Coordinates of C-alpha atoms in Angstrom, one line a residue:
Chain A
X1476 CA 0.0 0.0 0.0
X1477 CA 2.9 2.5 0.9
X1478 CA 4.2 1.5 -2.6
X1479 CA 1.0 2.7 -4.4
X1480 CA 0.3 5.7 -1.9
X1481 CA 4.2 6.6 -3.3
X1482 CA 3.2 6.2 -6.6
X1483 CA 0.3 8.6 -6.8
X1484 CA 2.3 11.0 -4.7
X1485 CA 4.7 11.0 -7.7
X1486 CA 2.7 10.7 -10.6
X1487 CA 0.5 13.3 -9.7
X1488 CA 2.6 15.7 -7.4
X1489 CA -0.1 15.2 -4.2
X1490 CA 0.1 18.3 -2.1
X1491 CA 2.6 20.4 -3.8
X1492 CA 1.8 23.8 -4.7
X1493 CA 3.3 24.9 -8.3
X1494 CA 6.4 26.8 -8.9
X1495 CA 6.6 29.3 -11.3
X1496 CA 9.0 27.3 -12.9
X1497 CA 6.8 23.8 -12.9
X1498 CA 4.3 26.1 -15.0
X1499 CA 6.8 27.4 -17.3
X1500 CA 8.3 23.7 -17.7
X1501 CA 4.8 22.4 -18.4
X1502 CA 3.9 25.1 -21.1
X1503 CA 7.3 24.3 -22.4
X1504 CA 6.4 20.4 -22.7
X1505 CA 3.2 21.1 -24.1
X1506 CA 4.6 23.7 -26.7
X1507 CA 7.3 20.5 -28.2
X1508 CA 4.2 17.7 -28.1
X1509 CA 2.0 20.7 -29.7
X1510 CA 4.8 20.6 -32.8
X1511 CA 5.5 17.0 -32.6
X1512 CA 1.8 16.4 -33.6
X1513 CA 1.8 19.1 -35.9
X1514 CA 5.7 17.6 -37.3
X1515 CA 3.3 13.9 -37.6
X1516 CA 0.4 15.6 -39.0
X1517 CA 1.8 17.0 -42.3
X1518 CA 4.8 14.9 -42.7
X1519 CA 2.1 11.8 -42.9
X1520 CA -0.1 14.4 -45.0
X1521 CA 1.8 14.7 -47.9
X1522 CA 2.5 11.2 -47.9
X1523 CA -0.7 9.3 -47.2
X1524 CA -1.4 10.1 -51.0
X1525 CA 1.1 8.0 -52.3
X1526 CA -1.1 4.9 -50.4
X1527 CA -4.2 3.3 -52.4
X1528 CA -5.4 -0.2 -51.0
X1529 CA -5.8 -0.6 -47.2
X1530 CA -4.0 -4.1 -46.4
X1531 CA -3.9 -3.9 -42.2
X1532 CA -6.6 -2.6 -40.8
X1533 CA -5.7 -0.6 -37.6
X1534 CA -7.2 1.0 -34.8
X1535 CA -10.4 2.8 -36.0
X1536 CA -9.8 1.2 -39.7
X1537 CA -11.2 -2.1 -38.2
X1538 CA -14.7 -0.6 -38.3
X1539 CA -14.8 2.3 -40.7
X1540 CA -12.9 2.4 -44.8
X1541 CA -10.3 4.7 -44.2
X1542 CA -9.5 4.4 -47.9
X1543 CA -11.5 8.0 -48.2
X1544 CA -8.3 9.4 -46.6
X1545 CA -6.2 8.3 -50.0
X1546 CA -6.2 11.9 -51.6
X1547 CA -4.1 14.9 -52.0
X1548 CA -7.2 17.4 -50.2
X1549 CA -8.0 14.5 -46.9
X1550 CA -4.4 14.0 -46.3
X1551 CA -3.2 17.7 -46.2
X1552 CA -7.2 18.9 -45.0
X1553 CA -6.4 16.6 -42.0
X1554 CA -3.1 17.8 -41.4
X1555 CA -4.6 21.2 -41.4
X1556 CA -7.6 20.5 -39.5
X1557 CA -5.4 19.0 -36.6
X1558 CA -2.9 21.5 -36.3
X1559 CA -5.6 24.4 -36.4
X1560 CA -7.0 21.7 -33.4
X1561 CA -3.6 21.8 -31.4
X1562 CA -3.4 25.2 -31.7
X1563 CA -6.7 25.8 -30.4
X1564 CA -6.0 23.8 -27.8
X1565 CA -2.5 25.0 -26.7
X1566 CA -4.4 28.8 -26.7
X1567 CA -7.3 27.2 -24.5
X1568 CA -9.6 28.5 -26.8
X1569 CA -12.1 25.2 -26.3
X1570 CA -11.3 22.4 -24.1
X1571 CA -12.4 19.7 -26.8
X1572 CA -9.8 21.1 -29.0
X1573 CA -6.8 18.8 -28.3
X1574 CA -10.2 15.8 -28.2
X1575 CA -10.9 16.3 -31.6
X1576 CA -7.1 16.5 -32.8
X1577 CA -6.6 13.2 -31.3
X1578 CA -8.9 11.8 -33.0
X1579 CA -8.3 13.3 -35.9
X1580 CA -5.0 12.1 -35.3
X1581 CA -5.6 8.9 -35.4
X1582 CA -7.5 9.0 -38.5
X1583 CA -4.6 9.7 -39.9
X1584 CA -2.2 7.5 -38.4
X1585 CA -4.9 4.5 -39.5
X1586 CA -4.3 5.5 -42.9
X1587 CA -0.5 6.2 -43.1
X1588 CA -0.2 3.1 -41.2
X1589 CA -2.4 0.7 -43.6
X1590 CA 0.1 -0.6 -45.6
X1591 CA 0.8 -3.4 -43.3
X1592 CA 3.3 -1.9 -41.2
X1593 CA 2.6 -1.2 -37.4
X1594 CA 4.8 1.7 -36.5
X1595 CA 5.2 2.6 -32.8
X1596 CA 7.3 5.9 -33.2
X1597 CA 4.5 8.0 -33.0
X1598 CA 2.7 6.5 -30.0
X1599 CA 4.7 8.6 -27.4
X1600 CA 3.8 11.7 -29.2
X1601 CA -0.2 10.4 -29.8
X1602 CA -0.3 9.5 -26.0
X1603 CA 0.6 12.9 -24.9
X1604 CA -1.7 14.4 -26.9
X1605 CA -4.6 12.0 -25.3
X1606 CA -3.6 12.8 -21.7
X1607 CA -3.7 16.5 -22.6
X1608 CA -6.9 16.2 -24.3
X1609 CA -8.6 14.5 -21.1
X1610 CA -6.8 16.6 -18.5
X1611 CA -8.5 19.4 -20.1
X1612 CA -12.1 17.8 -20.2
X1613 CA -11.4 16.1 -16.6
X1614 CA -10.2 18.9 -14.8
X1615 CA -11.3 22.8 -14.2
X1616 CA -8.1 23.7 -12.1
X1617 CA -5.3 24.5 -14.5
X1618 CA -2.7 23.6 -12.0
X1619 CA -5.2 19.5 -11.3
X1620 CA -4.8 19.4 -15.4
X1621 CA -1.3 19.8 -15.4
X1622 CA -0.5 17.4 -12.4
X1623 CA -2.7 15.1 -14.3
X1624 CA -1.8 15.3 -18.1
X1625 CA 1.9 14.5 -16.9
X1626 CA 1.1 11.9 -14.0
X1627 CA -1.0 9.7 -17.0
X1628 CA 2.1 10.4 -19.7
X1629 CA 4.5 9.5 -17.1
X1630 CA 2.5 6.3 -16.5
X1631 CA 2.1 5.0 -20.2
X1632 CA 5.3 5.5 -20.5
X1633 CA 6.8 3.1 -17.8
X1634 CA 4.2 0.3 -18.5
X1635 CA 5.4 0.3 -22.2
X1636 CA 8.3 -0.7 -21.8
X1637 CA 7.1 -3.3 -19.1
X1638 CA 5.0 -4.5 -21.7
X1639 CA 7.7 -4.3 -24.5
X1640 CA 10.1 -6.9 -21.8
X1641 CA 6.9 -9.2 -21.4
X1642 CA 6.4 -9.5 -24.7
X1643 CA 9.8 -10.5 -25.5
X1644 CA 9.9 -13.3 -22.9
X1645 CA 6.5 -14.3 -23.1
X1646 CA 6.9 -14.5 -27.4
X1647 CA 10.4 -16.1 -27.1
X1648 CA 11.5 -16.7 -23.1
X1649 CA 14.5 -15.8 -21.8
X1650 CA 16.9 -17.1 -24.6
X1651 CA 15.7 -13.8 -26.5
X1652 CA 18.6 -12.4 -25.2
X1653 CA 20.8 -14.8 -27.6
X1654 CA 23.0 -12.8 -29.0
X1655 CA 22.7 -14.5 -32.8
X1656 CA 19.2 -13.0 -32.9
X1657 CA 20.6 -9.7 -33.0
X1658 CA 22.9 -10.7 -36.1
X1659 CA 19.3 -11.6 -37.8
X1660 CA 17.7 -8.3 -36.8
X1661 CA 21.1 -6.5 -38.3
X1662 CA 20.6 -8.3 -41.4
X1663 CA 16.8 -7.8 -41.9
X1664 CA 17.7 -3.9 -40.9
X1665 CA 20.8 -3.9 -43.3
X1666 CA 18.3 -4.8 -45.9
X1667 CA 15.5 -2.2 -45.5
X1668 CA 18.8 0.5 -45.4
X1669 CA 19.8 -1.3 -48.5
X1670 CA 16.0 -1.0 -50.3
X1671 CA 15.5 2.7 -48.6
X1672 CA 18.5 4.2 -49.9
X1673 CA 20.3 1.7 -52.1
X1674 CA 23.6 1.7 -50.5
X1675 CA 24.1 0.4 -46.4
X1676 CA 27.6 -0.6 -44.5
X1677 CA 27.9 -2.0 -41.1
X1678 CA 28.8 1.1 -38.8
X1679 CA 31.9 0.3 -36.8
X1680 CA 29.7 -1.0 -33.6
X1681 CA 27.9 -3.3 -36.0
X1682 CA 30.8 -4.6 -36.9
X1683 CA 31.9 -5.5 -33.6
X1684 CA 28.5 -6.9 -33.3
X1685 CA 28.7 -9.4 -35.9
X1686 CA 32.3 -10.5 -34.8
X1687 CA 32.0 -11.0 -31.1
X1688 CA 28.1 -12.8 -30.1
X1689 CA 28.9 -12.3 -26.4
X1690 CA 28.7 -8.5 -26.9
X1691 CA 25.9 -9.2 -29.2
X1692 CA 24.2 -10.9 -26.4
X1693 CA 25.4 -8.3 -23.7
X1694 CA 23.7 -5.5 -25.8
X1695 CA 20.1 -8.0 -25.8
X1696 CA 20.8 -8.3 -22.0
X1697 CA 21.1 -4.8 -21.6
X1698 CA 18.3 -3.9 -23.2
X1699 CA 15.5 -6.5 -22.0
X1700 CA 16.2 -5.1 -18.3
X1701 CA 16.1 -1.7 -18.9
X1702 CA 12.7 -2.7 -20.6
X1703 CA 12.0 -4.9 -17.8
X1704 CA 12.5 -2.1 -14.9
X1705 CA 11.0 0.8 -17.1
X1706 CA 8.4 1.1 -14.0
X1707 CA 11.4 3.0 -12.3
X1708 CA 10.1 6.0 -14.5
X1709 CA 6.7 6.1 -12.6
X1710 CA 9.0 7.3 -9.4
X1711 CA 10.6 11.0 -9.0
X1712 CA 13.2 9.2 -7.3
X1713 CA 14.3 6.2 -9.4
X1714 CA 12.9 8.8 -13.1
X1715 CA 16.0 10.3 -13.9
X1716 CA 18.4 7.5 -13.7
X1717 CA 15.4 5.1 -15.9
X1718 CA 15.2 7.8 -17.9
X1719 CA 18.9 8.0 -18.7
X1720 CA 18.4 3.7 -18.9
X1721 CA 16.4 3.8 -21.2
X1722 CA 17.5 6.9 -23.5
X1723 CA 20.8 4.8 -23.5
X1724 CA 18.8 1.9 -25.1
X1725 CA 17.4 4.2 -27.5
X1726 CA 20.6 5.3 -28.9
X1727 CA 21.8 1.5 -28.7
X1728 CA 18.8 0.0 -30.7
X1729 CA 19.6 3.4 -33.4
X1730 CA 23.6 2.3 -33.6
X1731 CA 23.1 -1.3 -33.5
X1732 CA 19.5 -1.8 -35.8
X1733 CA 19.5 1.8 -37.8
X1734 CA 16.0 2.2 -35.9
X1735 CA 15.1 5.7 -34.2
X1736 CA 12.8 6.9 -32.3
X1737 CA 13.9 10.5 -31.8
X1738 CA 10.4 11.7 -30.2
X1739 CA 10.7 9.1 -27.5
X1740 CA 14.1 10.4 -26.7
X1741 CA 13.0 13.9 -26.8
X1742 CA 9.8 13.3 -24.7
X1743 CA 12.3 11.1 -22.5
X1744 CA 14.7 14.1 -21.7
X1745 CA 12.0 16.4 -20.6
X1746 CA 9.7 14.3 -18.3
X1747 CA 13.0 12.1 -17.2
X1748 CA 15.0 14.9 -15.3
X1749 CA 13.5 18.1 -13.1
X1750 CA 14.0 20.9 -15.9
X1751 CA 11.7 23.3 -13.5
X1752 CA 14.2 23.0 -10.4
X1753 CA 16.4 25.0 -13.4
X1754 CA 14.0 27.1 -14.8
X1755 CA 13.4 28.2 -10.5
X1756 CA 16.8 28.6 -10.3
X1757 CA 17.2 30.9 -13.7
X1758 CA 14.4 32.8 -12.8
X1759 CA 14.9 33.7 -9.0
X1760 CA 18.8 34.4 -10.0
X1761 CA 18.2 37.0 -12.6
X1762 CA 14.8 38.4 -11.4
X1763 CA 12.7 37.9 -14.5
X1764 CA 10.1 36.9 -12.5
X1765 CA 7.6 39.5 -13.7
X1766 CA 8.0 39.3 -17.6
X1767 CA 7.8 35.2 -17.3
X1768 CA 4.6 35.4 -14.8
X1769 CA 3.4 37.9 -18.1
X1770 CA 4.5 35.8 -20.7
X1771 CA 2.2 32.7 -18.6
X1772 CA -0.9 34.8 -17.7
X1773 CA -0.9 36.0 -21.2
X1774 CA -0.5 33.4 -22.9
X1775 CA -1.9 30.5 -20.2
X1776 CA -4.9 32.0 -19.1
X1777 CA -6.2 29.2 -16.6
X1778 CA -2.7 29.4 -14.9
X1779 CA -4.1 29.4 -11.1
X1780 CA -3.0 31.3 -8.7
Chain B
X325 CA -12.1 17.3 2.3
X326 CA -8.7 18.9 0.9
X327 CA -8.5 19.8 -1.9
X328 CA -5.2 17.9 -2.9
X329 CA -6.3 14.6 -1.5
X330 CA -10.1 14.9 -3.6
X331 CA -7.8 16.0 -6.7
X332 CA -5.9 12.6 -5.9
X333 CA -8.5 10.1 -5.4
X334 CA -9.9 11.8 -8.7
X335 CA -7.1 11.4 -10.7
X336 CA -6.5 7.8 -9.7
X337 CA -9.8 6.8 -10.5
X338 CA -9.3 8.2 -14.0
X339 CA -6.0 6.7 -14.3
X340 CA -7.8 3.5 -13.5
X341 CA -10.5 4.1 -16.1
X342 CA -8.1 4.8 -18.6
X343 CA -6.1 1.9 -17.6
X344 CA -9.4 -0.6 -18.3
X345 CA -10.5 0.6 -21.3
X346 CA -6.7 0.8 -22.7
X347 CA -6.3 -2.6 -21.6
X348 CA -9.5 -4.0 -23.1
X349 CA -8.7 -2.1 -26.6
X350 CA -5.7 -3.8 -26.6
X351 CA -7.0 -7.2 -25.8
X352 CA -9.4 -6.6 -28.6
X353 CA -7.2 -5.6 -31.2
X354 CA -3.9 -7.7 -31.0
X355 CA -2.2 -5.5 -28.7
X356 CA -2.4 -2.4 -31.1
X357 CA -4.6 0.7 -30.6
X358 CA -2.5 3.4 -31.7
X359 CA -1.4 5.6 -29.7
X360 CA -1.3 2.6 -27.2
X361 CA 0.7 -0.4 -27.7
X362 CA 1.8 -3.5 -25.4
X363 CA 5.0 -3.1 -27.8
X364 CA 5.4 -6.5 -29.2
X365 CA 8.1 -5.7 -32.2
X366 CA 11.3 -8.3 -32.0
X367 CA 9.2 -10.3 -29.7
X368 CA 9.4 -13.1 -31.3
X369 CA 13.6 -13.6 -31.4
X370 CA 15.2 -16.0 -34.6
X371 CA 12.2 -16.1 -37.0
X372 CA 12.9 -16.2 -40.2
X373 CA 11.6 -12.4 -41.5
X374 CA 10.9 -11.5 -45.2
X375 CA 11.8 -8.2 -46.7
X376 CA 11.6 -6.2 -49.9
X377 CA 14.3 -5.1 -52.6
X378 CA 13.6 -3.1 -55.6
X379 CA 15.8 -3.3 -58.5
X380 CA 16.3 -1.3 -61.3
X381 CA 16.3 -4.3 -64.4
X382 CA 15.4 -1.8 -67.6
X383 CA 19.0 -3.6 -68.5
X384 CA 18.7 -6.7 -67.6
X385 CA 18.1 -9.6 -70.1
X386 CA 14.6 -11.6 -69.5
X387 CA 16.3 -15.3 -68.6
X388 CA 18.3 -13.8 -66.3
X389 CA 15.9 -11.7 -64.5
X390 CA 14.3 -14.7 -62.5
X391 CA 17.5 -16.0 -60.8
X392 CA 17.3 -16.5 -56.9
X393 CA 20.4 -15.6 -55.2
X394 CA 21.7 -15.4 -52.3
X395 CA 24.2 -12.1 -51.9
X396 CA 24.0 -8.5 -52.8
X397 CA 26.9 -9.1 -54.9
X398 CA 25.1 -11.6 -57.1
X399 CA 21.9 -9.2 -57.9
X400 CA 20.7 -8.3 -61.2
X401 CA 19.8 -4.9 -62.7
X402 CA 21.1 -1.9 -60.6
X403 CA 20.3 -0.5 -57.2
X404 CA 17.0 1.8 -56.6
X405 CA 16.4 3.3 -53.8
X406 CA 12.4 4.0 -52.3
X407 CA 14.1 7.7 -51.3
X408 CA 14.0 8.5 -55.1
X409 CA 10.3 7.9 -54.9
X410 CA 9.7 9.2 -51.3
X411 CA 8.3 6.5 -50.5
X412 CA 9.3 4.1 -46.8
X413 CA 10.8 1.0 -47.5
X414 CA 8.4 -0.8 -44.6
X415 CA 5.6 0.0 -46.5
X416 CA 6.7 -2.0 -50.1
X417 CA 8.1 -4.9 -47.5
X418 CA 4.8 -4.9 -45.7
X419 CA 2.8 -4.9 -48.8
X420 CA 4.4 -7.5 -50.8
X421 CA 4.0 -9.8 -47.6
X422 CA 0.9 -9.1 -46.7
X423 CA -1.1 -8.8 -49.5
X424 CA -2.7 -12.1 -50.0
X425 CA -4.3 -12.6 -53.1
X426 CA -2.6 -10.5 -55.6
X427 CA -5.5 -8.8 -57.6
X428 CA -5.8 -6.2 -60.1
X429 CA -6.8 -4.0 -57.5
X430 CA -4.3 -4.8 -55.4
X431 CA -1.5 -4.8 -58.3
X432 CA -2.5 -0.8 -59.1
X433 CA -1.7 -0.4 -55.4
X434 CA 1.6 -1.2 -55.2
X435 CA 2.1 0.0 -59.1
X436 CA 0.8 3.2 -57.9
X437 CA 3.5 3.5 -55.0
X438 CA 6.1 3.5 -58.3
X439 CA 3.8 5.5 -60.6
X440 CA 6.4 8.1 -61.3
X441 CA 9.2 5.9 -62.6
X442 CA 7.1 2.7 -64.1
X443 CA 7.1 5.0 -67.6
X444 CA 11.0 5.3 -67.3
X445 CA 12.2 1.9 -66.1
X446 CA 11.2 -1.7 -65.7
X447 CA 11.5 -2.0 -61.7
X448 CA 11.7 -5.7 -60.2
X449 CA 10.3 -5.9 -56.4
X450 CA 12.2 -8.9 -54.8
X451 CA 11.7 -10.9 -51.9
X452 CA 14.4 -10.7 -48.9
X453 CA 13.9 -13.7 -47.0
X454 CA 16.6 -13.8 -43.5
X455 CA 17.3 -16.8 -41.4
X456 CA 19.7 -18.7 -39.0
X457 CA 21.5 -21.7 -39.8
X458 CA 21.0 -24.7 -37.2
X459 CA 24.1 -23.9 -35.4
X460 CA 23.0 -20.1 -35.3
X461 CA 26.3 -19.2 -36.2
X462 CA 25.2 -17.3 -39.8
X463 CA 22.8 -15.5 -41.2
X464 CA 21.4 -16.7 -44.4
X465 CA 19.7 -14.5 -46.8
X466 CA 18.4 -15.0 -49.9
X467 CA 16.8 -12.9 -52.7
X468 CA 14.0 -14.0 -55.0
X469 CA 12.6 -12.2 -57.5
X470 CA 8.8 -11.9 -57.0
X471 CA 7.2 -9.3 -59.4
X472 CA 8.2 -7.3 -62.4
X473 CA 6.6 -3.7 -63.2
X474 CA 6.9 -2.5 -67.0
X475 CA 5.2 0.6 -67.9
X476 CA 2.3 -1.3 -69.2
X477 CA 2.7 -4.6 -67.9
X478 CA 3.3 -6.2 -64.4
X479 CA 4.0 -9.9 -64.1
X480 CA 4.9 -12.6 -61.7
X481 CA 7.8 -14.8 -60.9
X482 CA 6.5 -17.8 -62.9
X483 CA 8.6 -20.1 -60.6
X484 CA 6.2 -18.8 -57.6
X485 CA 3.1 -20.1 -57.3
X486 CA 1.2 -16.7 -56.6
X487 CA -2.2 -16.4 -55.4
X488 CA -4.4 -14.2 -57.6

């Protein structure tokens, strides 16, 4: 029970009272997953026209044909419609804004995504954007909606990569961490780097990887327990030091498989270490005080008092 | 009651909601409801995975266009890259594997993903198939062509036996 009562206290931030700086750090956070929806939204606007036969029905695509999605106008009128949505919603103009671009959003992930592949890169970036979205339905307080959007982030976050580690020893045991497994995965990555830009050479750690399976295996090792303790993140405590776990893993899978997630890491390095202690700091040292508590009034217009 | 402790108890309550209904989308739709995920990808360590390869065979004379083989070196035509058509790689893998029953409709779909160069070159979409020997001490890959696009014609390996 202490163990849970801990865990809300840190999810949430029970019983604190704000900092000027937690605000700031929060409107920060919100302004990069406000752009990295936006980023999503037209980079898979001007592509989903390229796409014309729906083979893997995801999400939302199970139950309605997405195929309507398939033209120049849907693809770029969705991208426009959600980040007019964000917008509205970062301004508080209507507290169903950042609603309606999630579901917009994944309108538009169905379709990019219906060519069979299952991406997850986005997912970090689309689960912000839903704990946002409910926060501001949920909650009157600014300061409950802040605590909350962040606590819920925080909490998907941990139990993905729990559930990533289960998968991989439920779906194979423990001998996933075999080290000649990674030499497959290197050359089914090899190949897509070969197809995507029609030239690929081992980088120098790949190299390594391919000559010496104990460090092959290390690496798998290495990277199903950081999985595997990726509920570390769910505690201020334990955050920054999963955090730095698991961007460390990030940057192995990119050197080791040529597969990157830079939103994860990004989303990683502001929720995993306490930017706002900084942004106090910054602001009580050189007295800017007044112009910042502007800036958020103006601009945050639920910030509570 | 205090304000912090009712903005607790609320919060967890909706955490838990959330939680539920994340967890029973997930157990609906094979553990994928974007933006969640139980993250299942390399799950499934030393199965044998198939990819895609596009070559460029405009050059390339027909008998020798068919020919299985087994390193990069050995490939026929020259390289092509999915950049040059801004198009992802995952997608032409994914398609070729997953399409089932190759009908017309499901040919213009993956002529369409090349519609800008089919007028230019005959392109040859090949299957990349990986796996480990017994001992797991190599990789084996091999590459077989599977489908050739011409500007006005698109035909199958006739050594496959293809589902249509």
């Amino acid at each position: 029970m202490k163990v849970i009562e801990q865990l809300k206290k840190d999810l949430f931030r029970l019983g604190e009272t704000e900092t000027a700086g937690q605000v700031l750090f929060f409107r920060l956070f919100e302004f990069f997953i406000a752009y990295f929806v936006i980023w999503f939204a037209w980079f898979w606007g001007v592509y989903i026209p390229n796409l014309g036969e729906v083979l893997l029905p995801l999400g939302i695509a199970n139950y309605v044909d997405i195929s309507f999605l398939f033209s120049d106008i849907m693809g770029i009128g969705n991208a426009i419609l959600i980040t007019l949505f964000v917008i509205a919603g970062y301004l508080r103009m209507n507290k169903f804004a950042y609603l309606i671009a999630m579901v917009l959003f994944h309108f538009h992930y169905a379709a990019r995504f219906s060519q069979g592949e299952i991406s997850h890169g986005s997912n970090m970036v689309g689960a912000a954007l839903f704990s946002l979205a409910i926060a501001q339905i949920a909650f009157s307080d600014s300061a409950e909606r802040r605590k909350f959007a962040v606590g819920v982030l925080i909490f998907f976050i941990g139990l993905g990569y729990v559930t990533a580690a289960f998968s991989k020893l439920i779906g194979t045991g423990p001998a996933w961490a075999d080290g000649s497994h990674l030499w497959l995965w290197i050359g089914e990555r090899s190949t897509d780097m070969l197809s995507q830009h029609g030239h690929f050479e081992l980088n120098l750690l790949q190299q390594y990887i391919v000559q010496y399976h104990w460090l092959a295996t290390i690496i798998l090792i290495f990277g199903l327990l950081v999985e595997l303790f990726g509920w570390l993140f769910w505690f201020r405590k334990t955050r920054p030091y999963a955090a730095t776990l698991l961007i460390s893993m990030h940057i192995g899978i990119l050197l080791s498989m040529n597969i990157n997630f830079p939103k994860y890491v990004y989303i990683m390095i502001i929720l995993g270490y306490s930017w706002h202690k900084f942004f106090d700091y910054l602001l009580e040292k050189y007295e800017q005080k007044q112009p910042v508590q502007f800036l958020l009034e103006r601009y945050s217009p639920e910030t509570s008092s | 009651m205090h304000k912090s402790s009712k903005f607790g108890k609320r919060a967890i309550k909706l955490l838990i909601t959330i939680f539920v209904s994340v967890a029973f989308l997930l157990s609906t739709h094979l553990g994928e409801f974007w933006p969640f995920s139980i993250y299942p990808m390399f799950s499934q360590a030393g199965k044998e995975w198939e990819r895609s390869l596009v070559r460029d065979v405009s050059d390339v004379p027909d008998q020798k266009i068919w020919e299985t083989v087994h390193s990069v070196g050995n490939l026929q035509g020259t390289s092509f890259a999915m950049n040059e058509v801004n198009i992802n790689q995952n997608d032409v893998a994914n398609f070729s594997q997953k399409a089932g029953r190759w009908n017309e409709r499901k040919i213009r779909g993956m002529r369409h993903l090349f519609r800008t160069e089919l007028n230019r070159r005959d392109l040859l979409l090949m299957k990349v198939t990986g796996s480990l020997t017994k001992e797991k001490d190599t990789v084996i890959i091999d590459y077989t062509p599977f489908m050739l696009m011409k500007s006005d014609t698109t035909i199958f390996n006739p050594e496959m036996e293809i589902s249509r």
